[in-house]
Amino acid sequence: MNVHTYEKVWLIGAMVLIVGFIVTITYGSVGLGIAMVDDSEETIEPSELDEDERFADPRVEQVGENEYEAYVVAQTFIFQPDPIEVPSGSEVTFYVTSPDVIHSFSIVGTNVNTMVIPGEVATMTVEFDEAGEYGVVCNEYCGSGHHTMEGELHVVPDEEFDMTELSVEADDEVETGDEATIEVEVENRMLEALETAVTLEIGDETLEEDVTIDGGETETTTFTIDSADLGEGDHDWTVTVDDYEDSGTLTVTDELEEDDDE
Amino acid sequence: MRISKAGLLVVLALLAPLLVELRTVLSWVNVELTVLETAVVGAALVVVILVWAFLPENGDGKTAEGDASSEN
Amino acid sequence: MSNAYIDDFPAEAKLVRTAFYSSFLALALGGVFGIIQTLHRTGYYRFIDSADYYTVLTAHGVFLVISFTIFFLVGVFTWAITTSLDRGVEDLRFTWGWYGLMAIGITLSGVAILAGFTDATDISASVLFTFYAPLQAHPMFYLGLVLFVVGTWLAGADWFRSWWAWKQENPDARIPLPTFMVLTTMLMWYIATLGVAAAILLFLLPWSLGLVDSVNPLLTRTLFWFFGHPVVYFWLMPAYMMWYIMLPKVSGGKLFSDPLARVVFVLFLILSVPTGIHHQYLDPGIAEGFKFIAMTNTMFLLLPSLLTAFTVVASMEHGARQRGGEGYFGWLTALPWRDPVFTGMALAGLMFAAAGFSGMINAGMNINYLVHNTFWVVGHFHLTVGTAVALTFMAVTYWFLPQITGRALWSRSVALGQVVLWFVGMTFMSNAMHRGGLLGVPRRTAEPQYDGFEFEAAVGSMGELQAQIALGGILLTLSLVLFFANVFGTALNGRSDELPANEYAGTLSGPEDAPLVLDNLKLWTAIAVVLVIFAYTFPLLSIVDRGGLFGPDINPLPVSLETVHLLAFVLESHATGALESIAWLGVSR
């Protein structure tokens, strides 16, 4: 078989190009550590995500000093959680699955991009160096509302990031003279301890208590208020812990009147 | 004419990808053209090519290409 | 009396004509849906509900990449077999039989898709061309696809039958090049369609009929891509055939090398199928090793395309020099640019080179993260199937129409304008699609406008990209209008007695230079099958093992695959390496 000299040169050039591509891609995988989405995760029953310890409550968890795990559910036509919040300078591993059809989880303008297949859990580990806000889109057709499927990822500056959760249980109504209680539960989902103050404002009063909450723990602060000091009527209250706030109204009623009514 | 009419048509068509990519390439050297500026550059190039194509051939040695295409 | 195809093979010309007209009908429908989509997506004109966009998109995809391309292919291949073997089909009833089956099949699928526009029936199939489960279409959609594919299988059988009959009479002759191309392409197609046949017959059709409750989405998806990648070569091979046997002729010369053309088609036969997993680089549930195998195979698939680039350009240069072209680049002006057949194919080839570059990016396993499922991919395949294939088909149509209708082409000037307009329109559209993809704009969406964030363009703005896409789409639509004007105009012309003869290009280096082993179709098929087994057995077993045949927790196979993964990888790398070197040595000897 006779092959023209130019054609031989071309052929050799083509082979060099091809081998060169394979070498650079291998270098990307091995040298730079760009891992592919793979089969490292166990399969999952798509119809039973509600009972799964990771996906029943889609959330971000801290697993190391600067390491976080995000459990994300992509379903028609939303992402949960939304927005996803992680601190800057962190390494985040996303675990993404779907209870219904095939979706994708793609952070716009980055190379964070994976298919989300029901029954499979996609994982990707990503480093977020700088703070910023990104859009999240589904880029696989998933049904008639596909174009509305979007979410957000907020990379919060490291020093502003926390995983504090505030919940308040307060009396709605007390009789004059009785004590009203406002119970404030503060959960610190970070690993390191949180030093902060719980502040209650009610009427003209401001009560404050310093708390230290160990990593992964919940502290309860109970404020007791003498309703006589407030007087009869509606009193708005606000509980503040760092940037979190909860508020409500306490009604102080006249004991005697109520008795008369009955 | 220095080039066949069909040849001229193809040359003008090939301007399209050149112009479209030109903006991207220029942005690498921090020259950002607007659409209007790109269109002006495009129109100027079209005029240059047309003038070149319709200039009479005067056998000054630059017309070898035109000769070859004239048979079309 | 002229020597056109219709004079030599009137009955076959009728079949080719019917296949072409079927193809053009699909092209017209696909074009209409294309412009609706372009204007809707870019936001310039929305008259359908965004939910219906996906029905439009399904129709655009299926009509263009299944009906338009494959009906054209069966026409070209029938012409190629009958012309190069110089014999009519063996049994005309059989030939019309497979055509009928294909037509019925695509009609069923098409009706299922279009029924999605009306609420009068509950039939719909807005599942896009890829029909990924758990999205479910009406059974009629799947059934139609099966009949269509079976039709193509029988068409292949028809062409093999012609070849066997010819071989009885010419026992020592080399397989004529066009026939060789048809046969290798069909062998590839038989292997490739096993995937989609299995996906539909074993899983999707029973599931849509309610016979089984669930499917394993990763399994049906993987079986789809088993077929989904080689199908692009099925579209491309008739275009390649035209570049090899038609382009040199219209350039005024001969094909540079017959043996290398055979090598190219053999490489496509053996390497087309074991690459499908490169569409699944980002799928969870498939090990990285399997993706790596698909990546290396894909990269080696660049070889036949790069060889084609050389041969095509060399053949054109040869033609130009026969026409008096001189100089390093001066010969370019000696090419027959006035001829729409030539210009269309040359521009298609040029765009295919650009498509090759964006394809190399797609194939790069890790850089794929950036572009996977973005608008970039849409830009890529509008250059491949949307230009390299479609523009080549439209260009050669201007040669074929007189051959199969017996009428002179209505207007060569309109034809030239049409192919150039397609090139310009696609330049605008595809460039903006590629750039949009780099910004993260997704493909397959009715409204790429989101509430929570905006895409940030590096150069220009999103608005400019949208405008560029709309402009491109409008130019492409105009180009289609010109194309159909010529098809109709030609059909209305009177019968002409002065048609060019039915011929294809001769060769500078003929089949006598090709090693005999190249014609050993059994050998190449065996190698192709072995490569497919290497590339797919273990991924498929692993997927079934993980997720069950019919979905999670059903029928798990008691197979442990931990060690097998590694073994498969090692075997495959060696086999591929060995094959490449064989092919390479074979060529350079």
Coordinates of C-alpha atoms in Angstrom, one line a residue, chain A residues 173-179 226-233 251-256 258:
Chain A
E173 CA -51.2 35.0 76.6
V174 CA -50.8 35.3 80.3
E175 CA -52.9 36.8 83.1
T176 CA -51.8 39.8 84.9
G177 CA -49.5 38.9 87.7
D178 CA -48.4 35.6 86.2
E179 CA -45.0 35.1 84.8
D226 CA -43.3 39.5 85.2
S227 CA -46.5 40.4 83.4
A228 CA -47.3 43.0 86.0
D229 CA -44.4 45.0 84.8
L230 CA -45.7 45.0 81.3
G231 CA -49.2 45.9 82.1
E232 CA -52.4 44.8 80.3
G233 CA -52.4 44.7 76.5
T251 CA -50.9 39.4 75.4
V252 CA -51.4 40.2 79.1
T253 CA -55.1 39.9 80.1
D254 CA -56.9 40.9 83.2
E255 CA -57.4 37.9 85.5
L256 CA -60.7 39.2 87.1
E258 CA -61.8 36.6 82.5

